[in-house]
PDB file of C-alpha atoms in Angstrom:
ATOM      1  CA  MET A   5       3.116 -35.091  99.743  1.00 47.00           C
ATOM      2  CA  LEU A   6       0.731 -32.632  98.147  1.00 49.00           C
ATOM      3  CA  ARG A   7       1.784 -29.111  97.356  1.00 51.00           C
ATOM      4  CA  SER A   8      -0.541 -26.237  96.889  1.00 49.00           C
ATOM      5  CA  SER A   9      -0.082 -23.977  93.899  1.00 50.00           C
ATOM      6  CA  GLY A  10      -1.014 -20.974  95.990  1.00 51.00           C
ATOM      7  CA  PHE A  11      -4.351 -20.508  94.257  1.00 50.00           C
ATOM      8  CA  ARG A  12      -7.645 -21.751  95.505  1.00 54.00           C
ATOM      9  CA  ARG A  13     -11.019 -21.956  93.910  1.00 56.00           C
ATOM     10  CA  ILE A  14     -13.177 -19.059  95.041  1.00 54.00           C
ATOM     11  CA  SER A  15     -16.881 -19.574  95.318  1.00 56.00           C
ATOM     12  CA  SER A  16     -19.325 -17.016  93.981  1.00 57.00           C
ATOM     13  CA  SER A  17     -20.492 -16.129  97.524  1.00 59.00           C
ATOM     14  CA  THR A  18     -16.894 -15.419  98.552  1.00 58.00           C
ATOM     15  CA  GLN A  19     -16.494 -13.230  95.469  1.00 58.00           C
ATOM     16  CA  ARG A  20     -19.622 -11.262  96.376  1.00 60.00           C
ATOM     17  CA  ASP A  21     -18.423 -10.793  99.979  1.00 60.00           C
ATOM     18  CA  ALA A  22     -14.992  -9.637  98.801  1.00 55.00           C
ATOM     19  CA  ALA A  23     -16.506  -7.223  96.273  1.00 56.00           C
ATOM     20  CA  ALA A  24     -18.742  -5.740  98.975  1.00 56.00           C
ATOM     21  CA  ALA A  25     -15.679  -5.218 101.199  1.00 55.00           C
ATOM     22  CA  GLY A  26     -13.828  -3.557  98.292  1.00 57.00           C
ATOM     23  CA  GLU A  27     -11.207  -6.282  98.066  1.00 56.00           C
ATOM     24  CA  GLN A  28      -9.769  -7.440  94.761  1.00 56.00           C
ATOM     25  CA  ILE A  29      -9.689 -11.145  94.046  1.00 54.00           C
ATOM     26  CA  THR A  30      -7.184 -12.699  91.635  1.00 55.00           C
ATOM     27  CA  THR A  31      -8.237 -15.793  89.685  1.00 53.00           C
ATOM     28  CA  ARG A  32      -6.191 -17.982  87.398  1.00 55.00           C
ATOM     29  CA  ALA A  33      -6.237 -17.283  83.647  1.00 53.00           C
ATOM     30  CA  SER A  34      -7.475 -20.847  83.006  1.00 53.00           C
ATOM     31  CA  ASP A  35     -10.605 -20.086  85.075  1.00 52.00           C
ATOM     32  CA  ARG A  36     -11.408 -17.063  82.882  1.00 53.00           C
ATOM     33  CA  SER A  37     -10.640 -18.758  79.555  1.00 51.00           C
ATOM     34  CA  SER A  38     -12.957 -21.660  80.274  1.00 56.00           C
ATOM     35  CA  ARG A  39     -15.895 -19.233  80.214  1.00 62.00           C
ATOM     36  CA  THR A  40     -15.106 -17.486  76.883  1.00 70.00           C
ATOM     37  CA  LEU A  41     -14.609 -18.726  73.355  1.00 73.00           C
ATOM     38  CA  PRO A  42     -11.406 -17.770  71.542  1.00 85.00           C
ATOM     39  CA  ALA A  43     -12.031 -15.419  68.596  1.00 85.00           C
ATOM     40  CA  SER A  44     -10.425 -17.893  66.196  1.00 87.00           C
ATOM     41  CA  ALA A  45     -13.035 -20.521  67.073  1.00 87.00           C
ATOM     42  CA  VAL A  46     -15.868 -18.080  66.439  1.00 87.00           C
ATOM     43  CA  ILE A  47     -14.399 -16.941  63.122  1.00 90.00           C
ATOM     44  CA  GLY A  48     -13.743 -20.543  62.074  1.00 89.00           C
ATOM     45  CA  GLY A  49     -17.308 -21.528  62.911  1.00 89.00           C
ATOM     46  CA  ILE A  50     -18.775 -18.644  60.938  1.00 91.00           C
ATOM     47  CA  ALA A  51     -16.546 -19.420  57.927  1.00 89.00           C
ATOM     48  CA  THR A  52     -17.597 -23.074  58.038  1.00 87.00           C
ATOM     49  CA  ILE A  53     -21.304 -22.151  58.069  1.00 88.00           C
ATOM     50  CA  ILE A  54     -20.842 -19.739  55.135  1.00 86.00           C
ATOM     51  CA  ILE A  55     -18.989 -22.376  53.064  1.00 83.00           C
ATOM     52  CA  ALA A  56     -21.599 -25.039  53.861  1.00 79.00           C
ATOM     53  CA  VAL A  57     -24.506 -22.804  52.895  1.00 80.00           C
ATOM     54  CA  GLN A  58     -22.993 -21.403  49.680  1.00 78.00           C
ATOM     55  CA  SER A  59     -21.319 -24.571  48.270  1.00 70.00           C
ATOM     56  CA  PRO A  60     -23.347 -26.874  46.018  1.00 64.00           C
ATOM     57  CA  ASN A  61     -23.345 -30.521  46.974  1.00 61.00           C
ATOM     58  CA  ALA A  62     -23.679 -31.849  43.411  1.00 56.00           C
ATOM     59  CA  LEU A  63     -20.970 -34.467  43.979  1.00 57.00           C
ATOM     60  CA  VAL A  64     -22.989 -36.209  46.692  1.00 57.00           C
ATOM     61  CA  VAL A  65     -25.333 -38.941  45.523  1.00 56.00           C
ATOM     62  CA  ASP A  66     -28.872 -38.576  46.915  1.00 61.00           C
ATOM     63  CA  ASP A  67     -29.824 -42.250  46.881  1.00 62.00           C
ATOM     64  CA  TYR A  68     -26.989 -44.645  47.666  1.00 58.00           C
ATOM     65  CA  TYR A  69     -29.227 -47.711  47.511  1.00 62.00           C
ATOM     66  CA  LYS A  70     -30.295 -47.032  43.933  1.00 63.00           C
ATOM     67  CA  GLU A  71     -26.663 -46.343  42.976  1.00 62.00           C
ATOM     68  CA  GLY A  72     -25.707 -49.733  44.394  1.00 63.00           C
ATOM     69  CA  LEU A  73     -28.392 -51.471  42.346  1.00 63.00           C
ATOM     70  CA  ALA A  74     -27.265 -49.624  39.233  1.00 63.00           C
ATOM     71  CA  ILE A  75     -23.740 -50.963  39.716  1.00 62.00           C
ATOM     72  CA  ASN A  76     -25.064 -54.529  39.459  1.00 64.00           C
ATOM     73  CA  GLN A  77     -26.947 -53.642  36.250  1.00 71.00           C
ATOM     74  CA  ASN A  78     -23.790 -52.091  34.808  1.00 74.00           C
ATOM     75  CA  LYS A  79     -21.815 -55.260  35.517  1.00 82.00           C
ATOM     76  CA  LYS A  80     -24.379 -57.286  33.578  1.00 85.00           C
ATOM     77  CA  ARG A  81     -24.196 -54.901  30.596  1.00 86.00           C
ATOM     78  CA  PHE A  82     -20.391 -55.002  30.650  1.00 86.00           C
ATOM     79  CA  ALA A  83     -20.472 -58.829  30.749  1.00 86.00           C
ATOM     80  CA  VAL A  84     -22.781 -58.935  27.722  1.00 86.00           C
ATOM     81  CA  ALA A  85     -20.503 -56.555  25.820  1.00 85.00           C
ATOM     82  CA  ALA A  86     -17.452 -58.617  26.770  1.00 87.00           C
ATOM     83  CA  ASP A  87     -19.194 -61.828  25.608  1.00 88.00           C
ATOM     84  CA  MET A  88     -19.934 -60.084  22.282  1.00 89.00           C
ATOM     85  CA  ARG A  89     -16.287 -58.916  22.160  1.00 92.00           C
ATOM     86  CA  LEU A  90     -17.758 -55.486  21.472  1.00 90.00           C
ATOM     87  CA  THR A  91     -15.460 -52.468  21.074  1.00 91.00           C
ATOM     88  CA  GLY A  92     -15.835 -49.162  19.354  1.00 92.00           C
ATOM     89  CA  LEU A  93     -13.787 -46.323  17.901  1.00 93.00           C
ATOM     90  CA  LEU A  94     -15.427 -42.971  18.474  1.00 93.00           C
ATOM     91  CA  ARG A  95     -14.244 -39.960  16.485  1.00 92.00           C
ATOM     92  CA  SER A  96     -15.289 -36.342  16.705  1.00 90.00           C
ATOM     93  CA  ASP A  97     -14.397 -33.300  14.623  1.00 87.00           C
ATOM     94  CA  ALA A  98     -15.993 -31.017  17.259  1.00 74.00           C
ATOM     95  CA  SER A  99     -19.312 -30.740  15.343  1.00 86.00           C
ATOM     96  CA  THR A 100     -20.202 -34.389  14.651  1.00 90.00           C
ATOM     97  CA  VAL A 101     -19.486 -37.682  16.321  1.00 92.00           C
ATOM     98  CA  SER A 102     -19.188 -41.100  14.636  1.00 93.00           C
ATOM     99  CA  VAL A 103     -18.725 -44.555  16.118  1.00 94.00           C
ATOM    100  CA  ALA A 104     -17.471 -47.673  14.327  1.00 93.00           C
ATOM    101  CA  LEU A 105     -18.188 -50.878  16.243  1.00 92.00           C
ATOM    102  CA  THR A 106     -16.541 -54.287  16.032  1.00 91.00           C
ATOM    103  CA  ALA A 107     -17.977 -57.479  17.545  1.00 90.00           C
ATOM    104  CA  ILE A 108     -18.305 -61.227  16.926  1.00 91.00           C
ATOM    105  CA  GLU A 109     -21.736 -60.588  15.371  1.00 89.00           C
ATOM    106  CA  PRO A 110     -22.432 -57.228  13.700  1.00 87.00           C
ATOM    107  CA  VAL A 111     -24.397 -54.713  15.737  1.00 88.00           C
ATOM    108  CA  THR A 112     -27.518 -53.914  13.688  1.00 88.00           C
ATOM    109  CA  GLU A 113     -29.554 -51.589  15.885  1.00 91.00           C
ATOM    110  CA  LYS A 114     -30.788 -48.465  14.105  1.00 94.00           C
ATOM    111  CA  THR A 115     -30.127 -46.196  17.071  1.00 94.00           C
ATOM    112  CA  LEU A 116     -27.503 -46.179  19.850  1.00 94.00           C
ATOM    113  CA  VAL A 117     -27.361 -43.964  22.929  1.00 95.00           C
ATOM    114  CA  LEU A 118     -24.170 -42.055  23.695  1.00 94.00           C
ATOM    115  CA  GLN A 119     -23.932 -40.404  27.073  1.00 93.00           C
ATOM    116  CA  VAL A 120     -21.286 -37.682  27.347  1.00 91.00           C
ATOM    117  CA  ILE A 121     -20.765 -37.075  31.072  1.00 91.00           C
ATOM    118  CA  HIS A 122     -18.650 -34.278  32.497  1.00 91.00           C
ATOM    119  CA  ALA A 123     -16.325 -35.419  35.262  1.00 88.00           C
ATOM    120  CA  THR A 124     -17.498 -32.844  37.837  1.00 87.00           C
ATOM    121  CA  ARG A 125     -20.384 -30.770  36.486  1.00 86.00           C
ATOM    122  CA  SER A 126     -23.609 -32.717  35.919  1.00 86.00           C
ATOM    123  CA  GLU A 127     -25.367 -29.754  34.274  1.00 88.00           C
ATOM    124  CA  LEU A 128     -23.001 -30.240  31.287  1.00 88.00           C
ATOM    125  CA  ASP A 129     -23.953 -33.910  30.721  1.00 90.00           C
ATOM    126  CA  ARG A 130     -25.432 -34.761  27.320  1.00 91.00           C
ATOM    127  CA  THR A 131     -27.347 -37.713  25.845  1.00 93.00           C
ATOM    128  CA  ILE A 132     -26.914 -38.140  22.089  1.00 93.00           C
ATOM    129  CA  LEU A 133     -28.873 -40.536  19.835  1.00 95.00           C
ATOM    130  CA  LEU A 134     -26.590 -41.972  17.155  1.00 94.00           C
ATOM    131  CA  GLN A 135     -28.251 -43.157  13.917  1.00 95.00           C
ATOM    132  CA  ARG A 136     -26.905 -46.051  11.854  1.00 94.00           C
ATOM    133  CA  ASP A 137     -25.367 -44.962   8.565  1.00 92.00           C
ATOM    134  CA  THR A 138     -25.237 -47.017   5.329  1.00 90.00           C
ATOM    135  CA  ASP A 139     -21.617 -48.024   6.002  1.00 90.00           C
ATOM    136  CA  GLY A 140     -22.590 -49.538   9.395  1.00 89.00           C
ATOM    137  CA  SER A 141     -21.167 -46.724  11.542  1.00 92.00           C
ATOM    138  CA  TYR A 142     -23.278 -44.524  13.788  1.00 95.00           C
ATOM    139  CA  GLN A 143     -23.333 -40.713  13.564  1.00 95.00           C
ATOM    140  CA  ALA A 144     -24.935 -37.650  15.127  1.00 94.00           C
ATOM    141  CA  PRO A 145     -24.312 -33.942  15.605  1.00 93.00           C
ATOM    142  CA  LEU A 146     -22.200 -33.204  18.676  1.00 87.00           C
ATOM    143  CA  PRO A 147     -22.982 -30.233  20.922  1.00 87.00           C
ATOM    144  CA  ALA A 148     -19.976 -28.149  21.922  1.00 85.00           C
ATOM    145  CA  LEU A 149     -18.068 -29.636  24.861  1.00 85.00           C
ATOM    146  CA  LEU A 150     -16.020 -27.600  27.284  1.00 87.00           C
ATOM    147  CA  ALA A 151     -12.337 -28.453  27.591  1.00 88.00           C
ATOM    148  CA  GLY A 152     -11.773 -30.955  30.378  1.00 89.00           C
ATOM    149  CA  ASN A 153     -12.331 -34.545  31.421  1.00 91.00           C
ATOM    150  CA  TRP A 154     -15.405 -36.423  30.148  1.00 91.00           C
ATOM    151  CA  TYR A 155     -16.761 -39.955  30.406  1.00 92.00           C
ATOM    152  CA  LEU A 156     -18.358 -41.630  27.369  1.00 92.00           C
ATOM    153  CA  THR A 157     -20.927 -44.395  27.692  1.00 92.00           C
ATOM    154  CA  LEU A 158     -22.378 -46.114  24.634  1.00 93.00           C
ATOM    155  CA  GLN A 159     -25.409 -48.454  24.902  1.00 93.00           C
ATOM    156  CA  ASN A 160     -28.115 -49.890  22.718  1.00 91.00           C
ATOM    157  CA  GLN A 161     -31.599 -48.529  23.408  1.00 90.00           C
ATOM    158  CA  GLN A 162     -32.620 -51.706  25.235  1.00 91.00           C
ATOM    159  CA  GLN A 163     -29.621 -51.223  27.553  1.00 89.00           C
ATOM    160  CA  THR A 164     -28.495 -54.823  27.220  1.00 90.00           C
ATOM    161  CA  TRP A 165     -24.821 -53.928  26.668  1.00 91.00           C
ATOM    162  CA  GLU A 166     -22.517 -51.019  27.426  1.00 90.00           C
ATOM    163  CA  ILE A 167     -19.034 -49.872  26.487  1.00 92.00           C
ATOM    164  CA  ARG A 168     -17.142 -46.911  27.934  1.00 92.00           C
ATOM    165  CA  SER A 169     -14.197 -44.595  27.710  1.00 91.00           C
ATOM    166  CA  ARG A 170     -12.697 -41.559  29.418  1.00 92.00           C
ATOM    167  CA  ILE A 171     -11.359 -38.632  27.409  1.00 89.00           C
ATOM    168  CA  THR A 172      -9.821 -35.223  27.812  1.00 89.00           C
ATOM    169  CA  VAL A 173     -11.372 -32.724  25.421  1.00 87.00           C
ATOM    170  CA  ASP A 174      -9.450 -29.788  24.041  1.00 86.00           C
ATOM    171  CA  GLY A 175     -10.662 -29.884  20.429  1.00 83.00           C
ATOM    172  CA  PRO A 176     -11.341 -32.780  18.015  1.00 85.00           C
ATOM    173  CA  PHE A 177     -10.861 -36.164  19.697  1.00 87.00           C
ATOM    174  CA  GLN A 178     -11.117 -39.894  19.305  1.00 89.00           C
ATOM    175  CA  ALA A 179     -11.633 -42.573  21.896  1.00 90.00           C
ATOM    176  CA  TYR A 180     -11.502 -46.353  22.138  1.00 90.00           C
ATOM    177  CA  LEU A 181     -14.681 -47.731  23.776  1.00 87.00           C
ATOM    178  CA  ALA A 182     -14.630 -51.102  25.572  1.00 88.00           C
ATOM    179  CA  PRO A 183     -16.467 -52.908  28.337  1.00 89.00           C
ATOM    180  CA  ALA A 184     -15.354 -51.817  31.788  1.00 81.00           C
ATOM    181  CA  SER A 185     -13.491 -54.478  33.684  1.00 69.00           C
TER     182      SER A 185
END
């Protein structure tokens, strides 16, 4: 058995006829609300657009395919470093950086490449060329680093091996570099 709610859908022609006769027609609130947008939805939409336009998208990688290929190259460099049993101790006094390496065979390159990568702000990333010293360590001046989390990547110039570390900088620091697993 069907029951009527007492309301019926009123067509637009019926509304016109009633308005012409001076009668008042009552419609359900749900009929009216389906035609208007709540203010909160409008405000939320405007806020979302403002955030999207003003926020930088620096954390999004532009080319995922190239990043995928780079991961395979990194794995090869880590494997070479692991085969060499290559590790390093990096020390900084806030103005210079030095790296002492240990491996099965001594590393004899004249120059190594240290990448100092900020965890969230790519404009702060630095590439430093370390020169071999007479004692076998590698040294270079270190630009000032903001306090925070940083990633260190050390490679030879031919990029055949790579060792890494993660540090938190708040003054002078030292880090143990090893192949990523």
